Short mmCIF file of C-alpha atoms in Angstrom, two decimals:
data_model
loop_
_atom_site.label_atom_id
_atom_site.label_comp_id
_atom_site.label_asym_id
_atom_site.label_seq_id
_atom_site.Cartn_x
_atom_site.Cartn_y
_atom_site.Cartn_z
CA MET A 52 -13.87 7.76 12.27
CA ARG A 53 -16.64 6.20 10.20
CA GLY A 54 -14.46 4.20 7.75
CA PHE A 55 -15.47 2.98 4.29
CA LEU A 56 -18.87 1.35 4.69
CA ILE A 57 -20.21 -1.12 2.13
CA GLY A 58 -22.99 -2.37 4.34
CA THR A 59 -24.08 -2.09 7.92
CA VAL A 60 -26.72 -3.64 10.09
CA ALA A 61 -28.40 -1.02 12.26
CA LEU A 62 -27.83 -1.50 15.95
CA LEU A 63 -31.21 -2.40 17.38
CA ALA A 64 -32.07 -2.71 21.05
CA LEU A 65 -28.66 -3.56 22.53
CA LEU A 66 -28.98 -5.88 25.44
CA ALA A 67 -27.09 -5.48 28.67
CA GLY A 68 -26.51 -8.32 31.10
CA CYS A 69 -26.13 -12.04 30.50
CA THR A 70 -28.93 -13.63 28.49
CA PRO A 71 -29.22 -17.08 26.94
CA ALA A 72 -27.33 -17.32 23.67
CA GLU A 73 -29.60 -16.97 20.65
CA PRO A 74 -29.20 -19.37 17.72
CA GLY A 75 -26.53 -17.83 15.56
CA GLY A 76 -25.87 -15.07 18.09
CA PHE A 77 -23.82 -13.98 21.08
CA SER A 78 -24.97 -13.02 24.57
CA LEU A 79 -23.15 -10.35 26.54
CA ASP A 80 -21.25 -10.93 29.73
CA PRO A 81 -22.76 -8.90 32.62
CA ASN A 82 -19.54 -6.87 32.75
CA ALA A 83 -19.70 -5.83 29.09
CA VAL A 84 -21.34 -2.77 27.56
CA VAL A 85 -22.07 -1.91 23.92
CA LEU A 86 -21.48 1.68 22.79
CA PRO A 87 -22.74 2.20 19.21
CA GLU A 88 -20.72 4.56 17.04
CA ALA A 89 -23.29 7.34 17.51
CA GLU A 90 -22.27 7.47 21.19
CA VAL A 91 -18.51 7.61 20.53
CA ASP A 92 -17.05 11.06 19.85
CA SER A 93 -13.39 10.11 19.39
CA VAL A 94 -10.93 7.28 19.94
CA ALA A 95 -7.18 7.21 20.47
CA ALA A 96 -4.77 4.40 21.34
CA SER A 97 -5.69 4.26 25.04
CA GLU A 98 -8.58 6.66 25.50
CA MET A 99 -12.10 7.43 24.33
CA TYR A 100 -14.56 10.32 24.57
CA VAL A 101 -18.19 9.20 24.62
CA GLN A 102 -21.67 10.63 25.16
CA THR A 103 -24.07 8.08 26.59
CA ASP A 104 -26.84 7.50 29.11
CA LYS A 105 -25.19 4.24 30.21
CA GLU A 106 -23.46 3.95 33.56
CA LEU A 107 -19.80 3.29 32.90
CA LYS A 108 -17.25 2.10 35.41
CA SER A 109 -13.69 0.88 35.64
CA GLY A 110 -13.27 -2.79 34.73
CA GLN A 111 -16.08 -2.92 32.19
CA VAL A 112 -15.33 -4.19 28.68
CA VAL A 113 -16.58 -1.86 25.94
CA ILE A 114 -17.59 -3.14 22.49
CA SER A 115 -18.27 -0.65 19.69
CA ASP A 116 -18.77 -0.52 15.93
CA GLU A 117 -17.01 2.86 15.85
CA GLY A 118 -14.51 3.11 12.98
CA ASP A 119 -12.99 -0.32 12.40
CA GLY A 120 -14.59 -1.55 15.64
CA LEU A 121 -13.01 -1.94 19.06
CA VAL A 122 -13.00 -4.08 22.17
CA ARG A 123 -11.43 -2.40 25.24
CA ARG A 124 -11.39 -2.55 29.01
CA ILE A 125 -12.10 0.66 30.94
CA THR A 126 -9.40 1.54 33.45
CA GLU A 127 -10.60 5.02 34.46
CA VAL A 128 -13.83 7.03 34.04
CA THR A 129 -14.11 10.82 34.23
CA THR A 130 -17.49 12.51 33.73
CA LEU A 131 -16.99 15.84 31.93
CA GLU A 132 -20.60 16.97 31.58
CA SER A 133 -24.15 15.79 32.35
CA ARG A 134 -27.42 16.98 30.88
CA GLN A 135 -31.06 15.94 31.01
CA VAL A 136 -32.55 14.64 27.75
CA GLY A 137 -36.20 13.75 28.35
CA ALA A 138 -36.26 11.18 31.11
CA GLN A 139 -32.59 10.27 30.64
CA ILE A 140 -29.31 11.75 31.82
CA VAL A 141 -26.72 11.91 29.04
CA ARG A 142 -23.11 12.18 30.16
CA LYS A 143 -20.06 13.26 28.23
CA VAL A 144 -17.36 10.93 29.56
CA TYR A 145 -13.60 10.53 29.17
CA LEU A 146 -12.39 6.93 29.36
CA LYS A 147 -8.92 5.56 29.80
CA THR A 148 -8.78 2.10 28.25
CA GLU A 149 -6.54 -0.89 27.61
CA GLU A 150 -6.63 -3.91 25.30
CA ALA A 151 -9.33 -6.50 25.87
CA SER A 152 -10.64 -9.50 23.96
CA LEU A 153 -14.08 -10.49 22.76
CA GLU A 154 -14.12 -13.61 24.93
CA GLU A 155 -14.03 -11.31 28.00
CA ALA A 156 -17.24 -9.65 26.81
CA VAL A 157 -19.26 -12.55 25.43
CA ALA A 158 -20.91 -15.10 27.72
CA ALA A 159 -21.55 -17.64 24.94
CA GLY A 160 -22.36 -17.87 21.28
CA ASP A 161 -21.92 -19.54 17.91
CA ALA A 162 -22.03 -17.33 14.83
CA GLY A 163 -21.36 -17.64 11.13
CA LEU A 164 -20.62 -14.38 9.30
CA ASP A 165 -20.87 -14.06 5.51
CA PHE A 166 -19.27 -10.86 4.26
CA GLY A 167 -21.00 -11.11 0.89
CA THR A 168 -19.37 -10.88 -2.54
CA LEU A 169 -16.61 -8.28 -2.62
CA GLN A 170 -17.87 -5.15 -4.35
CA ILE A 171 -14.92 -3.55 -6.12
CA GLY A 172 -14.94 -1.02 -8.94
CA GLN A 173 -12.95 1.81 -10.48
CA ASP A 174 -13.98 4.18 -7.66
CA SER A 175 -12.57 1.84 -5.03
CA LEU A 176 -9.25 1.43 -6.85
CA VAL A 177 -6.69 3.39 -4.80
CA GLN A 178 -3.44 2.27 -6.45
CA ALA A 179 -2.68 0.50 -9.73
CA LEU A 180 0.00 0.03 -12.35
CA PRO A 181 -0.53 1.79 -15.70
CA GLY A 182 -2.75 -0.40 -17.88
CA VAL A 183 -4.97 -1.62 -15.03
CA SER A 184 -8.66 -0.68 -14.91
CA VAL A 185 -11.77 -2.04 -13.19
CA GLN A 186 -15.30 -2.38 -14.53
CA ASP A 187 -17.77 -0.95 -12.05
CA VAL A 188 -20.67 -3.35 -12.54
CA THR A 189 -18.81 -6.64 -12.93
CA GLY A 190 -15.68 -5.87 -10.88
CA LYS A 191 -13.56 -7.32 -13.72
CA ILE A 192 -9.93 -6.18 -13.38
CA ASN A 193 -8.55 -5.56 -16.87
CA ILE A 194 -4.79 -5.84 -17.44
CA SER A 195 -3.42 -4.29 -20.65
CA ASN A 196 0.32 -4.45 -21.42
CA VAL A 197 1.30 -4.19 -17.76
CA SER A 198 5.09 -4.61 -17.54
CA PHE A 199 7.55 -4.96 -14.71
CA GLN A 200 11.20 -5.96 -14.37
CA PRO A 201 11.70 -8.40 -11.50
CA VAL A 202 15.48 -8.40 -12.12
CA ALA A 203 17.78 -6.56 -14.50
CA GLY A 204 17.58 -7.94 -18.03
CA VAL A 205 14.20 -9.63 -17.56
CA THR A 206 10.87 -8.05 -18.52
CA VAL A 207 7.47 -9.56 -17.77
CA THR A 208 4.45 -8.23 -19.70
CA LEU A 209 0.91 -9.21 -18.73
CA ASN A 210 -2.41 -9.03 -20.58
CA GLY A 211 -5.88 -10.28 -19.78
CA PHE A 212 -8.30 -9.96 -16.89
CA VAL A 213 -9.24 -11.33 -13.49
CA GLN A 214 -12.86 -11.41 -12.38
CA GLN A 215 -13.71 -12.42 -8.84
CA LYS A 216 -16.90 -13.45 -7.12
CA LEU A 217 -15.31 -14.01 -3.73
CA SER A 218 -16.86 -13.79 -0.30
CA PRO A 219 -14.97 -13.85 3.02
CA LYS A 220 -16.75 -16.09 5.52
CA PHE A 221 -16.15 -16.44 9.24
CA ARG A 222 -17.26 -18.68 12.10
CA LEU A 223 -16.73 -17.91 15.76
CA VAL A 224 -17.72 -20.12 18.70
CA ILE A 225 -17.30 -18.95 22.31
CA ASN A 226 -18.12 -21.29 25.20
CA LYS A 227 -16.88 -22.39 28.60
CA ALA A 228 -14.37 -25.20 28.43
CA SER A 229 -15.04 -28.25 30.56
CA GLY A 230 -14.18 -27.44 34.17
CA SER A 231 -13.74 -23.71 33.47
CA SER A 232 -15.92 -20.85 34.67
CA VAL A 233 -14.51 -18.43 32.06
CA PRO A 234 -15.70 -18.46 28.42
CA SER A 235 -13.08 -18.73 25.70
CA VAL A 236 -12.90 -19.10 21.94
CA ASP A 237 -13.58 -22.71 20.92
CA VAL A 238 -13.40 -22.20 17.17
CA PHE A 239 -12.45 -19.39 14.84
CA GLU A 240 -12.49 -19.93 11.09
CA ALA A 241 -11.81 -17.49 8.27
CA ALA A 242 -12.19 -18.58 4.66
CA LEU A 243 -12.46 -17.25 1.14
CA ALA A 244 -15.28 -18.81 -0.88
CA GLY A 245 -16.62 -18.24 -4.38
CA SER A 246 -15.07 -18.27 -7.82
CA LEU A 247 -12.28 -16.74 -9.91
CA THR A 248 -12.43 -16.36 -13.67
CA ALA A 249 -9.32 -15.20 -15.48
CA SER A 250 -7.64 -14.90 -18.84
CA LEU A 251 -3.95 -14.23 -18.33
CA GLN A 252 -1.15 -14.16 -20.85
CA ALA A 253 2.41 -13.48 -19.78
CA LYS A 254 5.46 -12.80 -21.91
CA ILE A 255 8.92 -13.06 -20.40
CA VAL A 256 11.85 -11.67 -22.35
CA ALA A 257 15.32 -12.36 -20.93
CA ASP A 258 18.48 -11.15 -22.64
CA LYS A 259 20.71 -13.45 -20.59
CA LYS A 260 20.73 -16.38 -18.22
CA PHE A 261 18.46 -15.51 -15.29
CA SER A 262 16.99 -16.76 -12.04
CA LEU A 263 13.91 -15.42 -10.25
CA ALA A 264 13.45 -16.39 -6.63
CA ALA A 265 10.08 -17.75 -5.56
CA GLY A 266 7.88 -14.95 -4.33
CA THR A 267 9.15 -12.32 -6.82
CA GLU A 268 5.93 -10.31 -6.89
CA GLN A 269 4.48 -7.06 -8.16
CA PRO A 270 1.28 -5.49 -6.77
CA VAL A 271 -1.03 -4.68 -9.69
CA ALA A 272 -4.03 -3.14 -7.96
CA GLN A 273 -5.05 -2.23 -4.42
CA PHE A 274 -8.57 -1.35 -3.36
CA ALA A 275 -10.01 0.74 -0.57
CA PRO A 276 -10.88 -1.16 2.63
CA LEU A 277 -14.37 -2.67 2.66
CA ARG A 278 -16.16 -2.58 6.02
CA GLN A 279 -19.05 -4.71 7.24
CA THR A 280 -20.79 -4.59 10.60
CA PHE A 281 -22.77 -7.61 11.82
CA LEU A 282 -25.15 -7.49 14.77
CA VAL A 283 -24.80 -10.98 16.25
CA GLY A 284 -27.38 -11.28 18.99
CA ALA A 285 -26.42 -8.44 21.33
CA VAL A 286 -22.92 -7.94 19.97
CA PRO A 287 -21.71 -5.85 17.01
CA VAL A 288 -18.88 -7.57 15.10
CA VAL A 289 -16.86 -5.37 12.72
CA VAL A 290 -14.86 -6.86 9.85
CA VAL A 291 -12.69 -4.82 7.46
CA VAL A 292 -11.27 -6.42 4.33
CA THR A 293 -8.62 -4.85 2.05
CA PRO A 294 -8.36 -6.59 -1.37
CA ARG A 295 -5.24 -6.58 -3.58
CA LEU A 296 -4.32 -8.14 -6.91
CA VAL A 297 -0.70 -9.31 -7.09
CA VAL A 298 1.22 -10.96 -9.94
CA GLY A 299 4.32 -13.03 -9.50
CA ALA A 300 6.99 -15.00 -11.32
CA SER A 301 9.70 -17.46 -10.34
CA GLY A 302 12.18 -19.80 -12.02
CA GLY A 303 14.97 -19.27 -14.52
CA ALA A 304 16.68 -20.28 -17.76
CA ASP A 305 20.23 -21.15 -18.78
CA ASN A 306 20.26 -18.78 -21.79
CA GLN A 307 18.45 -15.81 -23.26
CA VAL A 308 14.87 -16.74 -24.01
CA THR A 309 11.41 -15.43 -24.87
CA ILE A 310 8.58 -17.34 -23.19
CA GLN A 311 4.86 -16.85 -23.65
CA ALA A 312 2.48 -18.67 -21.33
CA GLY A 313 -1.20 -18.33 -20.66
CA ILE A 314 -4.02 -19.68 -18.56
CA GLN A 315 -7.79 -19.23 -18.86
CA PRO A 316 -9.21 -20.76 -15.70
CA THR A 317 -12.61 -20.72 -14.12
CA LEU A 318 -11.95 -21.88 -10.57
CA SER A 319 -14.10 -22.59 -7.57
CA VAL A 320 -12.43 -21.39 -4.37
CA ASN A 321 -12.87 -22.42 -0.74
CA ALA A 322 -9.71 -21.83 1.25
CA GLY A 323 -8.92 -20.57 4.72
CA VAL A 324 -7.57 -21.08 8.19
CA LYS A 325 -9.13 -22.51 11.35
CA TYR A 326 -8.29 -22.30 15.05
CA ASP A 327 -9.58 -25.16 17.20
CA ARG A 328 -8.91 -24.90 20.94
CA ASP A 329 -9.36 -28.64 21.45
CA GLY A 330 -7.43 -29.73 18.38
CA ALA A 331 -3.92 -31.15 18.55
CA GLN A 332 -2.88 -28.35 16.22
CA LYS A 333 -4.21 -24.91 17.06
CA TRP A 334 -4.16 -23.51 13.53
CA VAL A 335 -4.89 -25.64 10.45
CA GLY A 336 -5.63 -24.93 6.81
CA VAL A 337 -9.17 -25.47 5.55
CA TRP A 338 -9.34 -26.40 1.86
CA THR A 339 -11.96 -27.75 -0.51
CA PRO A 340 -10.51 -29.12 -3.78
CA PRO A 341 -11.48 -26.76 -6.60
CA SER A 342 -13.22 -27.65 -9.82
CA PHE A 343 -11.61 -25.93 -12.77
CA ASN A 344 -11.38 -25.44 -16.51
CA LEU A 345 -7.79 -24.33 -17.21
CA ASN A 346 -6.97 -24.11 -20.97
CA PRO A 347 -3.23 -23.43 -20.67
CA SER A 348 -1.06 -22.21 -23.57
CA PHE A 349 2.70 -22.07 -23.99
CA SER A 350 5.40 -21.13 -26.51
CA TYR A 351 9.03 -20.03 -26.44
CA SER A 352 11.87 -19.08 -28.77
CA VAL A 353 15.69 -19.25 -28.59
CA PRO A 354 16.90 -22.71 -27.50
CA SER A 355 17.15 -22.88 -23.76
CA SER A 356 16.10 -24.99 -20.82
CA GLY A 357 14.61 -23.94 -17.54
CA ASN A 358 11.51 -23.78 -15.40
CA GLY A 359 9.22 -21.24 -13.85
CA GLN A 360 5.81 -20.25 -12.59
CA LEU A 361 3.57 -17.28 -13.37
CA TYR A 362 0.50 -16.38 -11.37
CA ALA A 363 -2.00 -13.76 -10.35
CA LYS A 364 -3.55 -13.83 -6.91
CA MET A 365 -6.32 -12.08 -5.05
CA VAL A 366 -5.12 -11.24 -1.55
CA LEU A 367 -7.51 -10.27 1.25
CA GLU A 368 -6.13 -8.74 4.41
CA VAL A 369 -8.71 -9.03 7.18
CA LYS A 370 -9.11 -7.00 10.36
CA LEU A 371 -11.54 -7.73 13.19
CA TYR A 372 -12.20 -4.86 15.59
CA GLY A 373 -9.33 -2.94 14.01
CA VAL A 374 -6.74 -5.65 14.72
CA ALA A 375 -4.90 -7.29 11.80
CA GLY A 376 -5.79 -10.98 11.64
CA PRO A 377 -6.12 -13.43 8.75
CA THR A 378 -4.61 -12.98 5.29
CA LEU A 379 -6.34 -15.10 2.63
CA GLU A 380 -5.05 -15.74 -0.89
CA ALA A 381 -6.43 -17.41 -4.02
CA LYS A 382 -3.88 -17.86 -6.82
CA PRO A 383 -4.48 -19.19 -10.36
CA TYR A 384 -1.08 -20.18 -11.78
CA VAL A 385 0.74 -21.73 -14.71
CA GLY A 386 4.07 -23.45 -14.10
CA MET A 387 6.45 -24.93 -16.66
CA THR A 388 9.55 -26.98 -17.26
CA PHE A 389 10.89 -26.50 -20.81
CA ASN A 390 13.56 -28.18 -22.93
CA PRO A 391 15.42 -26.96 -26.03
CA SER A 392 15.49 -30.05 -28.24
CA PRO A 393 12.88 -30.95 -29.15
CA ALA A 394 11.02 -27.78 -28.18
CA THR A 395 8.67 -29.25 -25.58
CA ALA A 396 7.45 -28.39 -22.12
CA THR A 397 5.51 -29.81 -19.23
CA VAL A 398 3.02 -27.21 -18.05
CA ARG A 399 1.19 -27.43 -14.75
CA ALA A 400 -1.87 -25.23 -14.29
CA GLY A 401 -4.14 -24.91 -11.30
CA LEU A 402 -5.05 -23.09 -8.12
CA GLY A 403 -2.77 -22.25 -5.26
CA ALA A 404 -4.17 -20.93 -2.00
CA SER A 405 -2.68 -19.63 1.22
CA ALA A 406 -3.90 -18.52 4.63
CA ALA A 407 -2.03 -17.09 7.61
CA VAL A 408 -2.79 -15.22 10.82
CA SER A 409 -0.81 -12.24 12.08
CA ALA A 410 1.05 -12.68 15.34
CA GLY A 411 -0.62 -10.50 17.95
CA PHE A 412 -4.15 -11.33 16.77
CA LYS A 413 -5.56 -11.45 20.30
CA VAL A 414 -8.69 -9.36 19.95
CA LEU A 415 -10.74 -12.60 19.88
CA GLY A 416 -8.96 -14.30 22.77
CA LYS A 417 -5.95 -15.93 24.29
CA GLY A 418 -4.25 -18.47 22.05
CA LEU A 419 -5.19 -16.78 18.80
CA GLU A 420 -2.42 -14.21 19.23
CA LEU A 421 0.25 -16.78 18.35
CA GLY A 422 -0.31 -16.42 14.61
CA THR A 423 0.84 -18.84 11.91
CA SER A 424 3.30 -19.12 9.10
CA PRO A 425 1.38 -19.44 5.81
CA LEU A 426 -0.64 -22.63 5.39
CA THR A 427 -0.64 -23.48 1.69
CA TYR A 428 -2.63 -25.58 -0.75
CA ASP A 429 -1.95 -26.51 -4.37
CA LYS A 430 -4.23 -28.37 -6.76
CA GLY A 431 -3.20 -28.55 -10.40
CA ARG A 432 -3.14 -30.57 -13.59
CA ASP A 433 -0.17 -31.40 -15.81
CA PHE A 434 -0.14 -30.87 -19.58
CA SER A 435 2.38 -31.87 -22.26
CA CYS A 436 3.11 -28.96 -24.57
CA SER A 437 4.90 -28.41 -27.84
CA ALA A 438 5.99 -24.97 -28.98
CA SER A 439 2.44 -24.17 -30.11
CA SER A 440 -0.09 -26.27 -28.19
CA CYS A 441 -0.82 -28.09 -24.93
CA GLN A 442 -2.82 -31.25 -24.23
#
């Protein structure tokens, strides 16, 4: 029940009752109670066993950093055992519970949460294609002759590396709307900030005319979930991030062809999704144009014409309080349109980014559960290429 912990803030004196919101913190609603993981014995879908000196009753909203975190409303309380510990009475209690949201437990608050740079290494690699390895100190993901066949007759072989210095960042504002006596989420923002450095070379060998649909992808590496607990005023906020590296290809050619394309970008990244209760659009993309050094390369043999795109992307799947929420992507890519005579191509290199929210993401409050289709961003630069060079 403890999860994979990369960093935790110890729960200090947890406040009960409604107090003024601290700068950068949350204050608890009088009907909310915090149960740190040390007081939680076990959790199932609709029940909990706890040992605590707190008085628990039906209708209270429980917040805990147990496991991936949870926010639940108590529907039934059964005391199984009581014992005296010093001046306190500690009870072993069985709780029946149901779904609840953070806005039911927080009176007010405005918090920014910085997850810190993702710490990935060989020990955290849980699944990878042959030829993929990770350096422990730098987190560089090395790719050596990694091949996959997106369709029959077409082989894609990758070499190079991806090195990330990415940090998930969040902002959450809870307040009472004008004319309302009930707090609700004003703003929720999830973004991926930092940098990506890569050196990627891809070789596509096709023995016939082919077409690859957009989104033809192959997972290269998946890492163990990374968990972070923040104590925000009186409230523990639990975020779990699962990183993946995915490669993809799309496009086609009208004949057999061998294509080699590469990109060596250093890219700044700031991409995400934002919910604004007062905005005309509830969910919007949040993008900062990247600065980049791209250095694309391109060559091909066997006369043919066609187009395509090759990319690698870091994907972060985010959970808050154990509920699947935002998915954030940063994607260096190289795209091309090539012609047989003369052997030239237009190559576009840059950064693609995407953010989406899972439907049912209601742990933070009403309105957020609607989810989004992916919100996308693309910033690139076009190059004219011959069979051996690009400029």
